[in-house]
């Protein structure tokens, strides 16, 4: 309804009523105008009515929704199912063009505007959460691993002789396979144990650079968010090292946007050294469906170079999801979620510490990890070799999702590379342990229920262990058998 239509409506319905409706409509339009003017996340969240009005207006700007449109091409935004059309708010053309994911589509002005606004709003959120000097970003319809691959492939054109990526070890498959998929050889640098924490061995990274030759190193691939007892990499030292040796630096910031500490590390690293790009997941940070990531950096030309490396058009779904979410929450709503996450982290820490103490275990001291916590399972390991892995199964069947149980000595081969102690980020971590994380969206009820079920599982396993020990015959002595094989030990 424009002003002319409102005027015509006054001939049908009382003028005072129509003017009241017109003023209400203007309220929605003023919110949309401010978004278009500023390109920032609104401070207060919008109602669903405003968001749906906005998306409907955008969809009407795409050619597939033109009245009387005659499409004779191979891609005309045709959709067989009306359910699919509604699911996507009739924004069917996707984003970008064949040569650039950030390019404008002549047939899809609405979808193109959606893409540009989403990137602008997300950039504002990255600044709001701590990386104030970030220059550019874009949403890509791939999860974190493939988005990292895109960054590595872009660097290939800048450093054609490079073969290696130096990677402080983190036991997570997708970031490792991202390097393999891009065609590079990961050079794994083991972490060093400091107290309970696994931290970056910066000296070992520099030795690798000197050993391989800086010109043969594509980049250093570091990590912020991770599972305890590993903690975020020493980004400031690594960034300084990369600047010193003129080597690019790509940061895997998978779920680090929700952590002010992780974002501060990126900001400081870029300030005193070199960070070329940092990549973060949409689903882990903004509570949207899996399938999108944000690639961001401090040099706008390099970020544009990455976007142009993406082949073909792309799905608009991740951009649409995150824009709807941020418009719903507003900046204040998102900041509130982050504040609540921090509070629940402290609550989870206290609850795990109490539970650990009650079962003769301890909460590992990992103050540099702002999201994930770890509880030792030494006593459980002493009960039975299988008890540790059994705990993981018991928690899963009792609907405790996300908790990770890490046994000792697991081996894993990924793309021909063999990892000892896989999942523990170390070849020989001193104890088995259980992970739990306080990620955005978690509630106190989640923590309370998890602790209650974990307590029951530990009691059950201890009871079963005691019963097994009381019913089994005394173990034969291994005296005179130097191998210890008579009692099953090596």
Coordinates of C-alpha atoms in Angstrom, one line a residue:
X1 CA 0.0 0.0 0.0
X2 CA 1.5 3.3 -1.1
X3 CA 0.1 6.8 -0.2
X4 CA -2.1 6.9 -3.3
X5 CA -3.7 3.6 -2.4
X6 CA -4.3 4.8 1.2
X7 CA -6.0 8.0 -0.2
X8 CA -8.3 5.8 -2.3
X9 CA -9.0 3.7 0.7
X10 CA -10.4 6.7 2.5
X11 CA -13.3 6.7 0.1
X12 CA -14.3 3.2 1.3
X13 CA -13.5 3.2 5.0
X14 CA -13.5 6.0 7.5
X15 CA -10.6 8.4 7.0
X16 CA -9.5 8.3 10.6
X17 CA -9.2 4.5 10.5
X18 CA -7.3 4.5 7.3
X19 CA -4.9 7.1 8.6
X20 CA -4.3 5.0 11.7
X21 CA -3.5 2.1 9.5
X22 CA -1.2 4.2 7.3
X23 CA 0.7 5.4 10.4
X24 CA 1.2 1.8 11.5
X25 CA 2.5 0.9 8.1
X26 CA 4.9 3.9 8.3
X27 CA 6.3 2.5 11.5
X28 CA 7.3 -0.7 9.7
X29 CA 8.7 1.3 6.8
X30 CA 10.8 3.5 9.0
X31 CA 12.6 0.4 10.5
X32 CA 13.3 -0.8 6.9
X33 CA 14.5 2.7 5.9
X34 CA 17.0 2.8 8.8
X35 CA 18.3 -0.6 7.9
X36 CA 18.9 0.5 4.3
X37 CA 20.5 3.8 5.3
X38 CA 22.8 2.4 8.0
X39 CA 23.4 -1.2 7.0
X40 CA 23.7 -2.2 10.6
X41 CA 21.9 -4.6 12.9
X42 CA 19.0 -2.7 14.6
X43 CA 19.5 -2.2 18.3
X44 CA 16.1 -3.6 19.1
X45 CA 14.7 -6.7 17.3
X46 CA 11.9 -6.4 14.7
X47 CA 8.5 -8.2 14.9
X48 CA 7.8 -11.0 12.6
X49 CA 5.3 -8.8 10.8
X50 CA 8.0 -6.3 9.9
X51 CA 10.4 -9.0 8.8
X52 CA 7.8 -10.7 6.6
X53 CA 6.8 -7.4 5.0
X54 CA 10.5 -6.6 4.3
X55 CA 11.1 -10.1 2.7
X56 CA 7.9 -9.9 0.7
X57 CA 9.1 -6.5 -0.7
X58 CA 12.4 -8.0 -1.6
X59 CA 10.9 -11.0 -3.3
X60 CA 8.7 -8.8 -5.5
X61 CA 11.9 -7.2 -6.9
X62 CA 13.0 -10.6 -8.3
X63 CA 12.0 -11.4 -11.9
X64 CA 10.4 -14.7 -11.1
X65 CA 7.8 -12.8 -9.1
X66 CA 7.1 -10.1 -11.8
X67 CA 3.5 -10.0 -13.0
X68 CA 3.5 -11.1 -16.6
X69 CA 7.2 -12.2 -16.6
X70 CA 8.1 -14.4 -19.6
X71 CA 11.2 -16.5 -18.9
X72 CA 12.9 -18.4 -21.7
X73 CA 16.2 -19.1 -20.1
X74 CA 17.5 -22.3 -18.3
X75 CA 17.4 -20.6 -14.8
X76 CA 14.2 -18.6 -14.3
X77 CA 13.5 -19.1 -10.7
X78 CA 10.9 -21.8 -11.4
X79 CA 9.8 -23.9 -8.4
X80 CA 7.5 -26.9 -8.7
X81 CA 6.4 -27.0 -5.0
X82 CA 4.5 -24.0 -3.5
X83 CA 5.8 -25.3 -0.1
X84 CA 9.4 -24.9 -1.2
X85 CA 8.5 -21.4 -2.6
X86 CA 7.0 -20.3 0.8
X87 CA 9.9 -21.9 2.7
X88 CA 12.3 -19.6 0.8
X89 CA 9.9 -16.5 0.8
X90 CA 9.9 -16.8 -3.0
X91 CA 13.5 -15.7 -3.1
X92 CA 14.5 -18.3 -5.6
X93 CA 17.4 -16.9 -7.6
X94 CA 20.1 -17.3 -5.0
X95 CA 23.0 -14.9 -4.6
X96 CA 26.0 -13.9 -6.8
X97 CA 26.7 -14.7 -10.4
X98 CA 28.8 -17.3 -12.1
X99 CA 32.0 -15.4 -11.6
X100 CA 31.5 -13.8 -8.1
X101 CA 29.4 -14.8 -5.1
X102 CA 29.1 -11.1 -4.2
X103 CA 28.0 -9.8 -7.7
X104 CA 24.6 -8.3 -8.4
X105 CA 22.1 -10.4 -10.4
X106 CA 20.2 -8.3 -13.0
X107 CA 17.2 -10.7 -12.7
X108 CA 17.2 -10.6 -8.9
X109 CA 17.5 -7.1 -7.5
X110 CA 15.7 -8.3 -4.3
X111 CA 18.0 -11.3 -3.7
X112 CA 21.0 -9.2 -4.5
X113 CA 19.9 -6.5 -1.9
X114 CA 19.4 -9.3 0.6
X115 CA 22.9 -10.5 0.1
X116 CA 24.5 -7.1 0.4
X117 CA 22.5 -6.2 3.5
X118 CA 23.2 -9.5 5.2
X119 CA 27.0 -9.1 4.7
X120 CA 26.7 -5.5 6.0
X121 CA 24.7 -6.6 9.1
X122 CA 27.0 -9.5 9.9
X123 CA 30.1 -7.1 9.6
X124 CA 28.4 -4.9 12.1
X125 CA 28.0 -7.9 14.5
X126 CA 31.6 -8.9 14.1
X127 CA 32.6 -5.4 15.1
X128 CA 30.1 -5.4 18.0
X129 CA 31.5 -8.7 19.4
X130 CA 35.1 -7.4 19.5
X131 CA 36.9 -7.3 16.1
X132 CA 36.4 -3.6 15.6
X133 CA 39.0 -3.2 12.8
X134 CA 37.5 -5.9 10.5
X135 CA 37.2 -4.4 7.1
X136 CA 35.1 -6.8 5.1
X137 CA 33.2 -10.1 5.3
X138 CA 30.7 -12.2 3.3
X139 CA 28.4 -15.1 4.1
X140 CA 29.2 -18.2 2.1
X141 CA 26.8 -21.2 1.8
X142 CA 29.3 -23.7 3.0
X143 CA 30.2 -24.8 6.6
X144 CA 33.5 -23.9 8.2
X145 CA 35.7 -26.6 6.7
X146 CA 34.9 -25.9 3.0
X147 CA 35.1 -22.1 3.7
X148 CA 38.7 -22.6 5.0
X149 CA 39.4 -24.6 1.8
X150 CA 38.2 -21.6 -0.3
X151 CA 40.7 -19.4 1.6
X152 CA 43.6 -21.8 1.0
X153 CA 42.7 -22.0 -2.7
X154 CA 42.7 -18.2 -3.0
X155 CA 46.2 -18.1 -1.3
X156 CA 47.5 -20.6 -3.9
X157 CA 47.3 -17.9 -6.6
X158 CA 49.4 -15.5 -4.4
X159 CA 51.9 -18.2 -3.4
X160 CA 52.1 -20.7 -6.3
X161 CA 55.3 -22.3 -5.0
X162 CA 53.9 -23.1 -1.5
X163 CA 53.2 -26.7 -0.6
X164 CA 52.8 -26.6 3.2
X165 CA 50.3 -25.3 5.8
X166 CA 51.6 -25.1 9.3
X167 CA 48.9 -26.2 11.7
X168 CA 49.1 -26.2 15.5
X169 CA 47.3 -29.5 16.3
X170 CA 43.6 -29.6 17.1
X171 CA 41.8 -32.9 16.8
X172 CA 38.9 -31.9 14.6
X173 CA 38.6 -33.6 11.2
X174 CA 37.0 -30.9 9.0
X175 CA 39.7 -28.3 9.5
X176 CA 42.4 -30.9 8.8
X177 CA 40.6 -32.1 5.7
X178 CA 40.2 -28.5 4.5
X179 CA 43.9 -28.4 4.0
X180 CA 44.0 -31.8 2.3
X181 CA 41.1 -30.9 0.0
X182 CA 42.8 -27.7 -1.1
X183 CA 45.8 -29.8 -2.2
X184 CA 48.3 -28.9 0.5
X185 CA 50.4 -30.8 3.0
X186 CA 49.6 -30.1 6.6
X187 CA 52.6 -29.8 8.9
X188 CA 51.3 -30.7 12.3
X189 CA 52.9 -28.9 15.3
X190 CA 52.2 -30.7 18.6
X191 CA 50.9 -28.6 21.5
X192 CA 52.8 -28.2 24.8
X193 CA 51.3 -29.1 28.1
X194 CA 51.2 -26.2 30.6
X195 CA 49.5 -27.4 33.8
X196 CA 46.3 -29.0 32.5
X197 CA 46.2 -26.9 29.3
X198 CA 47.5 -27.7 25.8
X199 CA 49.0 -24.5 24.4
X200 CA 50.6 -23.4 21.1
X201 CA 54.3 -24.3 20.7
X202 CA 55.3 -21.0 19.1
X203 CA 59.0 -21.8 19.0
X204 CA 58.2 -25.1 17.1
X205 CA 56.1 -23.2 14.6
X206 CA 59.0 -20.9 13.9
X207 CA 61.4 -23.8 13.6
X208 CA 59.1 -25.4 11.0
X209 CA 59.0 -22.1 9.0
X210 CA 62.8 -21.9 9.0
X211 CA 63.2 -25.6 8.2
X212 CA 60.7 -25.6 5.2
X213 CA 61.5 -22.1 4.0
X214 CA 59.0 -19.3 4.3
X215 CA 58.4 -19.3 0.5
X216 CA 57.2 -22.9 0.6
X217 CA 54.7 -22.2 3.4
X218 CA 51.2 -21.3 2.2
X219 CA 50.1 -20.0 5.6
X220 CA 49.8 -20.7 9.3
X221 CA 46.4 -22.2 10.1
X222 CA 45.5 -21.4 13.7
X223 CA 42.5 -22.0 15.9
X224 CA 40.5 -20.0 18.5
X225 CA 37.5 -21.9 19.7
X226 CA 38.2 -25.5 20.7
X227 CA 37.5 -28.3 23.1
X228 CA 39.3 -28.2 26.5
X229 CA 41.9 -28.9 27.7
X230 CA 43.2 -27.4 24.4
X231 CA 42.9 -23.6 24.6
X232 CA 42.9 -21.0 21.8
X233 CA 46.2 -20.6 20.0
X234 CA 48.6 -17.8 21.0
X235 CA 47.3 -15.6 18.2
X236 CA 49.3 -12.6 19.0
X237 CA 52.6 -14.5 18.9
X238 CA 51.6 -16.4 15.7
X239 CA 50.4 -13.2 14.0
X240 CA 53.8 -11.5 14.9
X241 CA 55.6 -14.6 13.5
X242 CA 53.6 -14.4 10.3
X243 CA 54.4 -10.7 9.8
X244 CA 58.1 -11.3 10.5
X245 CA 58.4 -14.1 7.9
X246 CA 55.8 -12.6 5.5
X247 CA 53.5 -15.6 5.6
X248 CA 49.7 -15.5 5.4
X249 CA 47.7 -16.4 8.5
X250 CA 44.2 -18.0 8.4
X251 CA 42.3 -18.4 11.6
X252 CA 39.6 -21.0 12.2
X253 CA 37.2 -19.1 14.5
X254 CA 34.5 -21.8 14.2
X255 CA 32.4 -20.9 17.2
X256 CA 34.5 -18.0 18.5
X257 CA 32.1 -15.1 17.7
X258 CA 30.2 -15.9 20.9
X259 CA 33.3 -15.5 23.0
X260 CA 34.7 -12.0 23.7
X261 CA 38.0 -13.6 24.5
X262 CA 38.3 -15.3 21.1
X263 CA 37.3 -12.1 19.3
X264 CA 39.8 -10.1 21.3
X265 CA 42.6 -12.5 20.3
X266 CA 41.8 -11.9 16.7
X267 CA 41.6 -8.1 17.1
X268 CA 44.9 -8.1 18.9
X269 CA 46.6 -10.4 16.5
X270 CA 45.6 -8.2 13.6
X271 CA 46.8 -5.1 15.4
X272 CA 50.3 -6.3 16.2
X273 CA 50.9 -8.8 13.5
X274 CA 49.2 -10.5 10.5
X275 CA 45.8 -12.1 10.1
X276 CA 44.6 -12.4 6.5
X277 CA 41.2 -14.0 7.1
X278 CA 39.2 -15.6 9.9
X279 CA 36.3 -18.0 9.4
X280 CA 33.3 -18.7 11.6
X281 CA 30.3 -20.9 11.5
X282 CA 26.8 -19.5 11.2
X283 CA 24.9 -22.3 13.0
X284 CA 27.3 -22.4 16.0
X285 CA 27.3 -18.7 16.6
X286 CA 23.8 -17.5 15.5
X287 CA 21.6 -20.6 16.1
X288 CA 20.5 -21.1 12.4
X289 CA 20.5 -24.3 10.4
X290 CA 23.9 -25.9 9.4
X291 CA 25.3 -24.9 6.0
X292 CA 26.8 -21.4 6.2
X293 CA 29.9 -19.5 7.4
X294 CA 31.3 -16.0 7.5
X295 CA 34.7 -15.3 5.9
X296 CA 36.1 -12.0 7.2
X297 CA 39.3 -10.1 7.2
X298 CA 41.2 -6.8 7.5
X299 CA 42.1 -6.3 3.8
X300 CA 38.9 -5.7 1.8
X301 CA 40.7 -6.6 -1.5
X302 CA 41.7 -10.0 -0.2
X303 CA 38.2 -10.8 1.0
X304 CA 36.9 -9.8 -2.4
X305 CA 39.5 -12.1 -4.0
X306 CA 38.2 -15.0 -1.9
X307 CA 34.6 -14.3 -2.9
X308 CA 35.5 -14.3 -6.6
X309 CA 37.2 -17.7 -6.1
X310 CA 33.8 -19.2 -5.4
X311 CA 32.6 -20.9 -8.6
X312 CA 29.0 -20.2 -9.7
X313 CA 26.0 -18.8 -8.0
X314 CA 25.2 -19.8 -4.4
X315 CA 22.2 -20.6 -2.2
X316 CA 20.7 -17.6 -0.4
X317 CA 19.3 -19.8 2.4
X318 CA 22.2 -19.2 4.9
X319 CA 22.1 -15.4 4.2
X320 CA 18.3 -15.4 4.6
X321 CA 18.4 -17.4 7.8
X322 CA 21.1 -15.3 9.5
X323 CA 19.5 -12.0 8.4
X324 CA 16.1 -13.1 9.8
X325 CA 17.7 -14.2 13.0
X326 CA 19.7 -10.9 13.6
X327 CA 16.7 -8.8 12.7
X328 CA 14.6 -10.8 15.2
X329 CA 17.1 -10.5 18.0
X330 CA 18.5 -7.1 17.3
X331 CA 21.9 -6.1 18.6
X332 CA 20.6 -5.9 22.2
X333 CA 19.1 -9.4 22.0
X334 CA 22.2 -10.9 20.6
X335 CA 24.4 -9.3 23.3
X336 CA 22.0 -10.6 25.9
X337 CA 22.4 -14.1 24.6
X338 CA 26.2 -13.7 24.8
X339 CA 26.0 -12.4 28.3
X340 CA 23.8 -15.3 29.4
X341 CA 26.2 -17.8 27.8
X342 CA 29.0 -16.4 30.0
X343 CA 26.9 -16.7 33.1
X344 CA 26.0 -20.3 32.4
X345 CA 29.7 -21.1 31.7
X346 CA 30.4 -20.2 35.3
X347 CA 27.4 -22.2 36.5
X348 CA 28.5 -25.2 34.4
X349 CA 32.0 -24.9 35.8
X350 CA 30.7 -24.9 39.4
X351 CA 28.4 -27.8 38.8
X352 CA 31.1 -29.9 37.0
X353 CA 33.6 -29.2 39.8
X354 CA 31.1 -30.3 42.5
X355 CA 30.2 -33.4 40.6
X356 CA 33.9 -34.3 39.9
X357 CA 34.8 -33.9 43.6
X358 CA 31.9 -36.2 44.6
X359 CA 33.2 -38.9 42.3
X360 CA 36.9 -38.5 43.2
X361 CA 37.7 -36.7 39.9
X362 CA 38.6 -33.1 39.3
X363 CA 37.7 -30.2 36.9
X364 CA 40.7 -29.6 34.7
X365 CA 42.2 -26.1 35.1
X366 CA 41.8 -24.5 31.7
X367 CA 41.3 -20.8 32.3
X368 CA 42.3 -19.8 28.8
X369 CA 39.3 -21.7 27.2
X370 CA 36.2 -19.5 27.5
X371 CA 33.7 -22.0 26.1
X372 CA 34.7 -25.6 26.8
X373 CA 35.4 -27.4 30.1
X374 CA 36.9 -30.8 30.9
X375 CA 36.5 -33.2 33.9
X376 CA 39.0 -36.0 34.5
X377 CA 38.0 -39.6 34.4
X378 CA 41.0 -41.2 36.2
X379 CA 38.8 -43.0 38.7
X380 CA 36.6 -44.4 36.0
X381 CA 39.6 -45.6 34.0
X382 CA 40.8 -47.5 37.2
X383 CA 37.4 -49.2 37.5
X384 CA 37.6 -50.7 34.0
X385 CA 39.3 -50.2 30.7
X386 CA 36.0 -50.0 28.9
X387 CA 34.2 -47.9 31.5
X388 CA 35.3 -44.6 29.9
X389 CA 34.0 -45.3 26.4
X390 CA 30.9 -46.9 28.0
X391 CA 30.1 -43.6 29.7
X392 CA 29.9 -41.8 26.4
X393 CA 27.4 -44.4 25.1
X394 CA 25.3 -44.1 28.3
X395 CA 25.1 -40.4 28.0
X396 CA 24.1 -40.5 24.4
X397 CA 21.3 -43.0 25.0
X398 CA 20.1 -40.9 27.9
X399 CA 19.8 -37.9 25.5
X400 CA 22.8 -35.9 26.7
X401 CA 24.1 -34.6 23.4
X402 CA 27.3 -32.7 22.9
X403 CA 29.3 -34.2 25.8
X404 CA 32.5 -35.8 24.6
X405 CA 34.2 -38.7 26.4
X406 CA 37.9 -38.9 25.5
X407 CA 39.7 -42.2 26.3
X408 CA 43.5 -42.6 26.4
X409 CA 45.5 -43.9 23.5
X410 CA 43.1 -43.6 20.6
X411 CA 44.6 -43.7 17.2
X412 CA 43.1 -42.2 14.0
X413 CA 44.3 -42.0 10.4
X414 CA 42.9 -39.1 8.4
X415 CA 43.8 -38.9 4.7
X416 CA 46.9 -40.9 5.3
X417 CA 48.1 -39.0 8.4
X418 CA 48.2 -40.9 11.6
X419 CA 47.3 -39.2 14.9
X420 CA 48.2 -40.7 18.3
X421 CA 45.9 -39.9 21.2
X422 CA 43.3 -38.6 18.7
X423 CA 40.5 -36.4 20.1
X424 CA 42.8 -35.3 23.0
X425 CA 44.9 -32.8 20.9
X426 CA 48.0 -34.5 22.2
X427 CA 50.0 -37.7 21.6
X428 CA 49.9 -38.5 25.4
X429 CA 47.6 -36.4 27.5
X430 CA 47.9 -37.5 31.1
X431 CA 44.3 -38.6 31.8
X432 CA 41.0 -39.5 30.1
X433 CA 38.3 -36.8 30.4
X434 CA 34.8 -35.6 29.6
X435 CA 34.1 -32.4 27.7
X436 CA 31.1 -30.1 28.1
X437 CA 30.6 -26.7 26.6
X438 CA 28.6 -23.6 27.4
X439 CA 27.7 -22.4 23.9
X440 CA 25.2 -19.7 22.8
X441 CA 21.6 -20.7 23.5
X442 CA 22.4 -23.1 26.4
X443 CA 20.1 -22.8 29.4
X444 CA 20.5 -23.5 33.1
X445 CA 18.0 -26.3 32.7
X446 CA 20.3 -28.0 30.1
X447 CA 23.2 -27.9 32.6
X448 CA 21.1 -29.1 35.6
X449 CA 19.7 -32.0 33.6
X450 CA 23.1 -33.0 32.2
X451 CA 24.7 -33.0 35.6
X452 CA 21.9 -35.1 37.0
X453 CA 22.2 -37.7 34.3
X454 CA 26.0 -37.7 34.3
X455 CA 25.9 -38.3 38.1
X456 CA 23.6 -41.3 37.6
X457 CA 25.8 -42.8 34.9
X458 CA 28.9 -42.5 37.0
X459 CA 27.2 -44.1 40.0
X460 CA 25.9 -47.0 37.7
X461 CA 29.4 -47.6 36.3
X462 CA 31.0 -47.5 39.7
X463 CA 28.4 -50.0 41.0
X464 CA 29.0 -52.3 38.1
X465 CA 32.7 -52.0 38.5
X466 CA 32.5 -53.0 42.2
X467 CA 30.2 -55.9 41.4
X468 CA 32.6 -57.2 38.8
X469 CA 35.6 -57.0 41.2
X470 CA 33.7 -58.8 44.0
X471 CA 32.6 -61.6 41.7
X472 CA 35.9 -62.2 39.9
X473 CA 38.5 -64.6 41.2
X474 CA 41.8 -63.2 42.5
X475 CA 44.2 -62.2 39.7
X476 CA 47.1 -64.6 39.3
X477 CA 50.5 -63.2 40.2
X478 CA 52.8 -62.2 37.3
X479 CA 55.9 -63.0 39.3
X480 CA 58.4 -64.9 37.2
X481 CA 56.8 -63.6 34.0
X482 CA 58.7 -60.5 33.0
X483 CA 56.2 -59.7 30.2
X484 CA 53.3 -59.5 32.6
X485 CA 51.2 -61.4 30.0
X486 CA 49.8 -63.9 32.6
X487 CA 47.4 -61.2 33.8
X488 CA 46.7 -59.6 30.5
X489 CA 49.0 -56.6 30.9
X490 CA 51.9 -55.7 28.6

